[in-house]
Tab-separated table of C-alpha atoms in Angstrom:
chain	number	residue	atom	x	y	z
A	9	MET	CA	-27.368	-16.440	10.961
A	10	THR	CA	-25.484	-18.092	8.110
A	11	LEU	CA	-22.825	-15.389	7.996
A	12	ALA	CA	-22.577	-15.487	11.796
A	13	LEU	CA	-21.526	-19.124	11.500
A	14	ALA	CA	-19.107	-18.334	8.677
A	15	LEU	CA	-16.987	-15.878	10.682
A	16	PRO	CA	-15.990	-18.321	13.476
A	17	ALA	CA	-15.260	-20.954	10.818
A	18	ALA	CA	-12.935	-18.606	8.941
A	19	LEU	CA	-11.187	-17.598	12.173
A	20	PHE	CA	-10.745	-21.273	13.055
A	21	PHE	CA	-9.011	-22.006	9.744
A	22	LEU	CA	-6.738	-18.982	10.221
A	23	ALA	CA	-5.947	-20.023	13.795
A	24	ILE	CA	-4.733	-23.474	12.704
A	25	GLY	CA	-2.376	-21.895	10.190
A	26	SER	CA	-4.369	-21.971	6.937
A	27	HIS	CA	-3.537	-19.323	4.346
A	28	VAL	CA	-6.174	-16.586	4.270
A	29	ALA	CA	-7.109	-17.533	0.683
A	30	VAL	CA	-7.723	-21.159	1.698
A	31	ALA	CA	-9.801	-20.113	4.708
A	32	LEU	CA	-11.972	-17.786	2.644
A	33	GLY	CA	-12.373	-20.262	-0.195
A	34	LEU	CA	-13.345	-23.189	2.032
A	35	VAL	CA	-15.892	-21.223	4.031
A	36	ALA	CA	-17.464	-19.635	0.955
A	37	ALA	CA	-17.606	-22.938	-0.935
A	38	ALA	CA	-19.232	-24.679	2.066
A	39	LEU	CA	-21.864	-21.949	2.358
A	40	LEU	CA	-22.672	-22.129	-1.335
A	41	LEU	CA	-22.920	-25.921	-1.366
A	42	VAL	CA	-24.864	-26.377	1.873
A	43	PHE	CA	-27.139	-23.337	1.938
A	44	GLY	CA	-27.100	-22.020	-1.601
A	45	GLY	CA	-27.537	-25.184	-3.606
A	46	VAL	CA	-24.946	-23.962	-6.127
A	47	PRO	CA	-23.302	-26.524	-8.441
A	48	ILE	CA	-19.587	-26.954	-7.845
A	49	THR	CA	-18.871	-25.838	-11.420
A	50	VAL	CA	-20.293	-22.403	-10.584
A	51	ILE	CA	-17.842	-22.114	-7.675
A	52	SER	CA	-14.864	-22.842	-9.908
A	53	GLN	CA	-16.149	-20.512	-12.630
A	54	THR	CA	-16.622	-17.687	-10.119
A	55	ALA	CA	-13.103	-18.149	-8.749
A	56	PHE	CA	-11.585	-18.151	-12.239
A	57	LYS	CA	-13.589	-15.146	-13.382
A	58	SER	CA	-12.339	-13.103	-10.424
A	59	VAL	CA	-8.733	-13.184	-11.680
A	60	ASN	CA	-9.505	-13.290	-15.403
A	61	SER	CA	-9.217	-9.518	-15.543
A	62	TYR	CA	-7.185	-7.225	-17.787
A	63	SER	CA	-6.737	-4.745	-14.916
A	64	LEU	CA	-5.307	-7.406	-12.599
A	65	MET	CA	-2.656	-8.241	-15.176
A	66	ALA	CA	-0.893	-5.055	-14.081
A	67	ILE	CA	-0.107	-6.573	-10.672
A	68	PRO	CA	2.641	-9.054	-11.726
A	69	MET	CA	4.602	-6.408	-13.620
A	70	PHE	CA	4.336	-3.741	-10.922
A	71	VAL	CA	5.417	-6.304	-8.319
A	72	LEU	CA	8.402	-7.214	-10.506
A	73	ALA	CA	9.313	-3.546	-11.068
A	74	GLY	CA	9.225	-2.839	-7.327
A	75	ASN	CA	11.311	-5.907	-6.491
A	76	LEU	CA	13.908	-4.994	-9.106
A	77	MET	CA	14.233	-1.468	-7.758
A	78	MET	CA	14.602	-2.920	-4.261
A	79	ARG	CA	17.263	-5.433	-5.334
A	80	GLY	CA	19.052	-2.797	-7.385
A	81	ARG	CA	20.011	-0.732	-4.320
A	82	ILE	CA	18.300	2.332	-5.778
A	83	ALA	CA	17.304	3.394	-2.249
A	84	GLU	CA	20.925	4.127	-1.344
A	85	LEU	CA	21.297	6.371	-4.389
A	86	MET	CA	18.122	8.318	-3.570
A	87	ILE	CA	19.073	8.739	0.094
A	88	GLU	CA	22.488	10.156	-0.810
A	89	LEU	CA	20.948	12.538	-3.366
A	90	VAL	CA	18.131	13.863	-1.181
A	91	GLY	CA	20.297	13.883	1.941
A	92	SER	CA	22.771	16.256	0.288
A	93	ILE	CA	20.206	19.038	0.787
A	94	VAL	CA	17.766	17.896	3.455
A	95	ARG	CA	20.298	16.787	6.085
A	96	ALA	CA	21.183	20.421	6.745
A	97	VAL	CA	18.090	20.678	8.982
A	98	ARG	CA	17.486	19.038	12.354
A	99	GLY	CA	16.172	15.527	11.771
A	100	GLY	CA	17.290	15.760	8.158
A	101	LEU	CA	18.017	12.051	7.752
A	102	ALA	CA	14.523	11.182	9.001
A	103	GLN	CA	13.033	13.622	6.469
A	104	THR	CA	15.253	12.090	3.798
A	105	VAL	CA	13.758	8.693	4.581
A	106	LEU	CA	10.239	10.041	4.072
A	107	ILE	CA	11.096	11.754	0.773
A	108	THR	CA	12.733	8.551	-0.442
A	109	SER	CA	9.569	6.694	0.598
A	110	VAL	CA	7.576	8.917	-1.754
A	111	PHE	CA	9.916	7.990	-4.602
A	112	PHE	CA	9.619	4.267	-3.917
A	113	ALA	CA	5.861	4.579	-3.555
A	114	ALA	CA	5.773	5.896	-7.101
A	115	VAL	CA	7.592	2.874	-8.510
A	116	SER	CA	6.614	-0.103	-6.357
A	117	GLY	CA	2.904	0.141	-5.494
A	118	SER	CA	3.585	-1.925	-2.376
A	119	SER	CA	3.799	-0.907	1.262
A	120	VAL	CA	5.868	-3.887	2.337
A	121	GLY	CA	8.203	-3.601	-0.657
A	122	SER	CA	8.865	0.084	-0.004
A	123	ALA	CA	9.558	-0.509	3.685
A	124	ALA	CA	11.914	-3.401	2.941
A	125	ALA	CA	13.848	-1.465	0.296
A	126	ILE	CA	14.303	1.662	2.384
A	127	GLY	CA	14.737	-0.026	5.754
A	128	GLY	CA	17.732	-2.059	4.686
A	129	SER	CA	19.527	1.118	3.608
A	130	THR	CA	18.604	3.492	6.425
A	131	VAL	CA	17.992	1.860	9.813
A	132	ASP	CA	21.687	1.499	10.699
A	133	GLY	CA	22.392	5.050	9.532
A	134	LEU	CA	19.554	6.419	11.627
A	135	LYS	CA	20.898	4.593	14.684
A	136	ARG	CA	24.388	6.017	14.112
A	137	GLU	CA	22.959	9.554	14.110
A	138	GLY	CA	21.325	9.136	17.498
A	139	TYR	CA	17.818	8.059	16.561
A	140	PRO	CA	16.427	5.326	18.836
A	141	VAL	CA	16.142	2.067	16.945
A	142	ARG	CA	12.430	1.908	17.775
A	143	PHE	CA	11.858	5.303	16.164
A	144	ALA	CA	13.973	4.383	13.139
A	145	ALA	CA	12.029	1.173	12.500
A	146	ALA	CA	8.690	2.920	13.001
A	147	LEU	CA	9.652	5.770	10.670
A	148	VAL	CA	10.433	3.396	7.801
A	149	ALA	CA	7.308	1.326	8.488
A	150	VAL	CA	5.091	4.411	8.347
A	151	GLY	CA	6.838	5.837	5.289
A	152	GLY	CA	6.398	2.538	3.475
A	153	THR	CA	2.603	2.825	3.707
A	154	LEU	CA	2.698	5.612	1.113
A	155	GLY	CA	3.260	2.865	-1.463
A	156	LEU	CA	-0.420	1.960	-1.123
A	157	MET	CA	-1.727	5.444	-1.925
A	158	ILE	CA	0.679	6.981	-4.437
A	159	PRO	CA	0.297	5.351	-7.868
A	160	PRO	CA	0.953	2.749	-9.092
A	161	SER	CA	-0.972	1.271	-6.151
A	162	LEU	CA	-1.796	-2.430	-6.007
A	163	GLY	CA	-4.734	-1.545	-3.752
A	164	PHE	CA	-6.318	0.642	-6.429
A	165	ILE	CA	-5.795	-2.069	-9.029
A	166	LEU	CA	-7.650	-4.558	-6.817
A	167	ILE	CA	-10.502	-2.175	-6.057
A	168	GLY	CA	-10.872	-1.219	-9.713
A	169	SER	CA	-11.051	-4.847	-10.744
A	170	ILE	CA	-13.499	-5.843	-8.004
A	171	VAL	CA	-16.025	-3.008	-8.293
A	172	GLY	CA	-15.491	-2.038	-11.936
A	173	LEU	CA	-13.869	1.391	-11.560
A	174	PRO	CA	-11.279	2.691	-14.073
A	175	VAL	CA	-7.841	2.076	-12.611
A	176	ASP	CA	-6.309	5.099	-14.335
A	177	LYS	CA	-8.750	7.413	-12.551
A	178	LEU	CA	-8.080	5.690	-9.247
A	179	PHE	CA	-4.353	6.219	-9.765
A	180	LEU	CA	-4.914	9.929	-10.398
A	181	ALA	CA	-7.151	10.175	-7.334
A	182	GLY	CA	-4.344	8.842	-5.136
A	183	ILE	CA	-1.723	11.437	-6.097
A	184	LEU	CA	-2.833	14.427	-3.998
A	185	PRO	CA	-3.865	12.364	-0.930
A	186	GLY	CA	-0.496	10.597	-1.060
A	187	ILE	CA	1.394	13.890	-1.223
A	188	MET	CA	-0.747	15.303	1.600
A	189	GLU	CA	-0.012	12.257	3.763
A	190	ALA	CA	3.718	12.635	3.090
A	191	VAL	CA	3.632	16.324	4.068
A	192	LEU	CA	1.726	15.546	7.274
A	193	LEU	CA	4.278	12.877	8.158
A	194	MET	CA	7.147	15.281	7.521
A	195	ILE	CA	5.530	17.854	9.815
A	196	GLY	CA	5.038	15.185	12.469
A	197	VAL	CA	8.653	14.035	12.189
A	198	ALA	CA	9.892	17.632	12.425
A	199	ILE	CA	7.971	18.057	15.693
A	200	MET	CA	9.153	14.713	17.123
A	201	THR	CA	12.821	15.208	16.254
A	202	LYS	CA	12.884	18.742	17.641
A	203	ARG	CA	11.043	17.794	20.837
A	204	ASN	CA	13.268	14.752	21.497
A	205	ASP	CA	16.473	16.212	20.024
A	206	PHE	CA	16.871	13.296	17.599
A	207	GLY	CA	19.476	13.235	14.858
A	208	TYR	CA	22.296	15.417	13.644
A	209	LYS	CA	22.492	18.023	10.941
A	210	THR	CA	25.208	19.155	8.569
A	211	ALA	CA	26.560	22.682	8.672
A	212	ARG	CA	25.045	23.640	5.318
A	213	PRO	CA	23.388	22.017	2.289
A	214	ASP	CA	25.844	20.213	0.036
A	215	PHE	CA	24.758	21.639	-3.309
A	216	LYS	CA	27.955	20.484	-4.972
A	217	GLY	CA	27.344	16.931	-3.836
A	218	PHE	CA	23.733	17.163	-5.029
A	219	THR	CA	24.681	18.309	-8.524
A	220	SER	CA	27.403	15.661	-8.790
A	221	ARG	CA	24.975	12.869	-7.812
A	222	LEU	CA	22.046	14.112	-9.899
A	223	PRO	CA	23.209	12.769	-13.298
A	224	MET	CA	23.590	9.271	-11.861
A	225	ALA	CA	20.200	9.439	-10.147
A	226	ALA	CA	18.374	11.012	-13.110
A	227	PRO	CA	17.413	7.725	-14.850
A	228	ALA	CA	15.816	6.426	-11.646
A	229	LEU	CA	14.083	9.749	-10.950
A	230	LEU	CA	12.649	9.625	-14.457
A	231	MET	CA	10.811	6.362	-13.808
A	232	PRO	CA	7.875	7.688	-11.703
A	233	VAL	CA	7.549	10.635	-14.084
A	234	LEU	CA	7.212	8.293	-17.047
A	235	VAL	CA	4.804	5.969	-15.218
A	236	ILE	CA	2.447	8.658	-13.922
A	237	GLY	CA	2.822	10.822	-17.020
A	238	SER	CA	1.898	7.954	-19.349
A	239	ILE	CA	-1.250	7.252	-17.334
A	240	TYR	CA	-2.242	10.904	-16.898
A	241	SER	CA	-1.816	11.647	-20.614
A	242	GLY	CA	-3.759	8.539	-21.608
A	243	PHE	CA	-0.828	7.341	-23.705
A	244	LEU	CA	-0.741	3.962	-21.938
A	245	THR	CA	-3.225	1.997	-19.866
A	246	PRO	CA	-2.206	0.988	-16.326
A	247	THR	CA	-1.610	-2.581	-17.516
A	248	GLU	CA	0.607	-1.394	-20.368
A	249	VAL	CA	2.433	0.963	-17.992
A	250	SER	CA	3.139	-1.947	-15.640
A	251	ALA	CA	4.986	-3.824	-18.403
A	252	PHE	CA	6.883	-0.658	-19.322
A	253	ALA	CA	7.830	-0.071	-15.651
A	254	ALA	CA	9.160	-3.616	-15.255
A	255	GLY	CA	11.191	-3.355	-18.458
A	256	TYR	CA	12.559	0.059	-17.497
A	257	ALA	CA	13.515	-1.180	-14.017
A	258	ALA	CA	15.309	-4.160	-15.553
A	259	LEU	CA	17.304	-1.892	-17.877
A	260	LEU	CA	18.282	0.374	-14.969
A	261	CYS	CA	19.452	-2.464	-12.756
A	262	LEU	CA	21.213	-4.499	-15.476
A	263	PHE	CA	22.834	-1.888	-17.690
A	264	VAL	CA	22.718	1.592	-16.105
A	265	TYR	CA	23.606	0.884	-12.475
A	266	ARG	CA	24.763	-2.727	-12.974
A	267	THR	CA	23.588	-3.692	-9.492
A	268	VAL	CA	21.714	-6.839	-10.572
A	269	ARG	CA	23.116	-9.848	-12.401
A	270	LEU	CA	21.119	-12.145	-14.672
A	271	GLY	CA	21.001	-14.814	-11.969
A	272	VAL	CA	19.519	-12.316	-9.507
A	273	MET	CA	17.093	-11.193	-12.211
A	274	TRP	CA	15.731	-14.746	-12.505
A	275	GLU	CA	15.485	-15.047	-8.710
A	276	THR	CA	13.627	-11.722	-8.541
A	277	ALA	CA	11.204	-12.799	-11.276
A	278	ARG	CA	10.517	-16.048	-9.426
A	279	GLU	CA	9.922	-14.186	-6.156
A	280	SER	CA	7.562	-11.774	-7.913
A	281	MET	CA	5.629	-14.666	-9.432
A	282	LEU	CA	5.132	-16.249	-6.010
A	283	GLN	CA	3.963	-12.935	-4.523
A	284	THR	CA	1.509	-12.451	-7.377
A	285	THR	CA	0.190	-15.975	-6.935
A	286	MET	CA	-0.555	-15.295	-3.271
A	287	ILE	CA	-2.344	-12.061	-4.163
A	288	PHE	CA	-4.459	-13.780	-6.818
A	289	ALA	CA	-5.283	-16.631	-4.421
A	290	VAL	CA	-6.667	-14.164	-1.870
A	291	VAL	CA	-8.650	-12.447	-4.630
A	292	MET	CA	-10.182	-15.786	-5.627
A	293	GLY	CA	-11.127	-16.632	-2.040
A	294	GLY	CA	-12.525	-13.169	-1.433
A	295	SER	CA	-14.534	-13.252	-4.667
A	296	LEU	CA	-16.277	-16.397	-3.487
A	297	VAL	CA	-17.220	-14.669	-0.242
A	298	GLY	CA	-18.525	-11.727	-2.268
A	299	PHE	CA	-20.546	-14.108	-4.424
A	300	VAL	CA	-22.080	-15.596	-1.262
A	301	MET	CA	-23.030	-12.141	0.040
A	302	ALA	CA	-24.561	-11.185	-3.301
A	303	ARG	CA	-26.551	-14.426	-3.526
A	304	MET	CA	-27.874	-13.959	0.004
A	305	GLY	CA	-28.704	-10.299	-0.586
A	306	VAL	CA	-26.427	-8.972	2.135
A	307	SER	CA	-25.592	-5.714	0.315
A	308	GLN	CA	-29.231	-4.891	-0.393
A	309	ALA	CA	-30.184	-5.738	3.189
A	310	LEU	CA	-27.447	-3.391	4.454
A	311	ILE	CA	-28.629	-0.567	2.183
A	312	GLY	CA	-32.215	-1.073	3.345
A	313	ALA	CA	-31.173	-1.035	6.996
A	314	LEU	CA	-29.166	2.160	6.535
A	315	HIS	CA	-32.074	3.937	4.847
A	316	ALA	CA	-34.496	2.684	7.503
A	317	ALA	CA	-32.233	3.999	10.256
A	318	GLY	CA	-31.967	7.373	8.560
A	319	THR	CA	-28.176	7.132	8.399
A	320	ASN	CA	-26.667	10.066	6.524
A	321	HIS	CA	-23.614	10.096	4.301
A	322	TYR	CA	-21.200	11.522	6.897
A	323	VAL	CA	-22.182	9.161	9.684
A	324	PHE	CA	-21.878	6.223	7.304
A	325	LEU	CA	-18.307	7.209	6.380
A	326	LEU	CA	-17.417	7.498	10.064
A	327	VAL	CA	-18.819	4.030	10.754
A	328	VAL	CA	-16.978	2.604	7.736
A	329	ASN	CA	-13.673	4.006	8.972
A	330	VAL	CA	-14.187	2.545	12.441
A	331	VAL	CA	-15.104	-0.869	11.001
A	332	LEU	CA	-12.172	-0.917	8.563
A	333	LEU	CA	-9.713	0.171	11.239
A	334	PHE	CA	-10.946	-2.651	13.463
A	335	LEU	CA	-10.852	-5.291	10.714
A	336	GLY	CA	-7.402	-4.056	9.705
A	337	MET	CA	-6.080	-5.385	12.997
A	338	PHE	CA	-6.855	-8.949	11.891
A	339	LEU	CA	-6.712	-8.935	8.061
A	340	ASP	CA	-3.965	-7.960	5.637
A	341	GLY	CA	-4.706	-5.239	3.101
A	342	ILE	CA	-5.580	-7.537	0.201
A	343	ALA	CA	-8.029	-9.596	2.250
A	344	LEU	CA	-9.544	-6.418	3.708
A	345	ILE	CA	-10.232	-5.041	0.228
A	346	VAL	CA	-11.617	-8.194	-1.376
A	347	LEU	CA	-13.878	-8.927	1.607
A	348	THR	CA	-15.327	-5.470	2.221
A	349	ALA	CA	-15.362	-3.767	-1.186
A	350	PRO	CA	-18.294	-5.780	-2.655
A	351	LEU	CA	-20.356	-5.065	0.478
A	352	LEU	CA	-19.489	-1.431	1.187
A	353	PHE	CA	-19.326	0.142	-2.276
A	354	PRO	CA	-23.035	-0.368	-3.143
A	355	ALA	CA	-24.017	1.049	0.248
A	356	ALA	CA	-21.660	4.033	-0.139
A	357	VAL	CA	-22.967	4.890	-3.600
A	358	ALA	CA	-26.580	4.512	-2.413
A	359	LEU	CA	-25.908	7.090	0.311
A	360	GLY	CA	-24.320	9.576	-2.077
A	361	SER	CA	-20.584	8.859	-1.935
A	362	ASP	CA	-18.494	9.227	-5.051
A	363	PRO	CA	-17.116	5.718	-5.729
A	364	ILE	CA	-13.622	7.005	-6.582
A	365	HIS	CA	-13.517	9.056	-3.394
A	366	PHE	CA	-14.703	6.022	-1.432
A	367	ALA	CA	-11.909	3.933	-2.989
A	368	VAL	CA	-9.340	6.434	-1.685
A	369	ILE	CA	-10.913	6.236	1.787
A	370	MET	CA	-10.621	2.456	1.699
A	371	VAL	CA	-6.949	2.565	0.656
A	372	ALA	CA	-6.203	5.091	3.429
A	373	ASN	CA	-7.611	2.574	5.906
A	374	VAL	CA	-5.532	-0.223	4.391
A	375	GLU	CA	-2.416	1.931	4.869
A	376	ILE	CA	-3.142	2.132	8.586
A	377	ALA	CA	-3.916	-1.608	8.695
A	378	THR	CA	-0.310	-2.395	7.743
A	379	LEU	CA	0.773	-0.672	10.987
A	380	THR	CA	-1.743	-2.091	13.454
A	381	PRO	CA	-0.906	-5.117	15.585
A	382	PRO	CA	-1.243	-8.032	15.830
A	383	ILE	CA	-0.664	-8.706	12.102
A	384	GLY	CA	0.455	-5.378	10.607
A	385	LEU	CA	2.837	-6.533	7.882
A	386	ASN	CA	5.113	-3.497	8.012
A	387	LEU	CA	5.682	-4.116	11.714
A	388	PHE	CA	7.031	-7.601	10.999
A	389	VAL	CA	9.171	-6.414	8.083
A	390	MET	CA	10.837	-3.726	10.174
A	391	SER	CA	11.178	-6.058	13.161
A	392	GLY	CA	13.348	-8.310	11.012
A	393	ILE	CA	15.383	-5.486	9.484
A	394	ALA	CA	15.943	-3.567	12.733
A	395	ARG	CA	16.411	-6.782	14.760
A	396	ILE	CA	14.019	-5.751	17.521
A	397	PRO	CA	10.765	-7.374	18.741
A	398	VAL	CA	7.539	-6.596	16.859
A	399	HIS	CA	5.979	-4.970	19.915
A	400	GLU	CA	8.872	-2.488	20.030
A	401	VAL	CA	8.169	-1.433	16.442
A	402	ALA	CA	4.479	-1.133	17.314
A	403	ARG	CA	5.342	1.132	20.262
A	404	GLY	CA	7.452	3.284	17.975
A	405	VAL	CA	4.568	3.612	15.525
A	406	MET	CA	2.095	4.828	18.162
A	407	PRO	CA	3.057	8.559	17.947
A	408	PHE	CA	2.471	8.424	14.184
A	409	PHE	CA	-1.143	7.271	14.524
A	410	ALA	CA	-2.331	10.800	15.290
A	411	VAL	CA	-0.823	11.932	11.984
A	412	ARG	CA	-2.320	9.016	10.042
A	413	LEU	CA	-5.775	9.505	11.568
A	414	THR	CA	-5.626	13.217	10.758
A	415	GLY	CA	-4.866	12.327	7.149
A	416	LEU	CA	-7.706	9.796	7.107
A	417	ALA	CA	-10.165	12.411	8.423
A	418	LEU	CA	-9.104	14.944	5.769
A	419	ILE	CA	-9.395	12.363	2.988
A	420	THR	CA	-12.815	11.260	4.266
A	421	TYR	CA	-14.465	14.640	4.722
A	422	VAL	CA	-12.682	16.742	2.075
A	423	PRO	CA	-13.495	14.882	-1.165
A	424	ALA	CA	-11.769	17.525	-3.288
A	425	ILE	CA	-8.380	16.197	-2.187
A	426	SER	CA	-9.159	12.918	-3.939
A	427	LEU	CA	-11.218	14.212	-6.855
A	428	ALA	CA	-9.380	17.394	-7.915
A	429	LEU	CA	-7.283	15.623	-10.590
A	430	VAL	CA	-10.079	13.287	-11.677
A	431	LYS	CA	-13.003	15.618	-12.329
């Protein structure tokens, strides 16, 4: 009954324009004070403890690294390099966009950041080659979601901090699912471009152009190798790698490519700080909601109900996917994670799920959430870049949902895809 009252209250605060962190914090604090009899000092201590985490300290640096790579016009360099070879096939520029999305996913950790970086460099080019603007915007929006799965993923950092899982193992678990998702998207794009006769192709691969561009692109290409390699080898922790990635990105943009001036560097750092502050605010608000659920025994009640109903592991995962897909229509990825992770992880483990595998399932749902109206963030980003209404981007994304749901099903029911590099 108490939680039933909390949901309309939270929706009311969101409807009047409150930030999601404020809405969550106010509702949770009211529940604790009125029904839980908790001193106000405990509320403040719980909020502080939620962000006083070594793992979360990786977020500011990864955000800064991604923003620097976006400001440094690295996307244009990658598109020219990859396009030298790939544009010799039908729909080659669209495939180039997806391959470049994989690269940016491995340096930014952000879906929105990847979409913004690649969209600004490719949408006009896609339009010039005969792709409908709706398809072009949707392609970049969908490709940008790979930034949530392929490490370094901000989603995995949040989940690891909230439920106490090692972030380095979560990063490793996201590599193969991210590659699989990229391959599925490339197959889907190949079918769409051939069926609709989208795009042009060059007469033959430009190997000479590729080899001439490779030395210039090599320092940027080395960045994801160093980041993932340092984590996989155990040489650096994810938090240490985040600082290394930000420093390496700064060196690339300032001294190697010289695409960012010191003034822009300061502006980028300030923007990254504001983005991190918003993320931490949502984490604080969500942690208070989690504290309420724990105090009221919601997780244990859910586990008891599932056992009483005889729910098996596979049915539970199906129900979780349906619930997360629905909630993803109304919550951004960060809020979705911090609200549902404390509730769902204990139930998943009680029913036999591997927690690392379950984390990958949750991130796969968050990827789709960035594409679902009415508040899918990637839809709004690409609406602004492509200069078309949000509903047009959403219509363009619709054909890609079959591909994304296929990937989600494989990730959910084939655990080896997520656990092969971890076990």
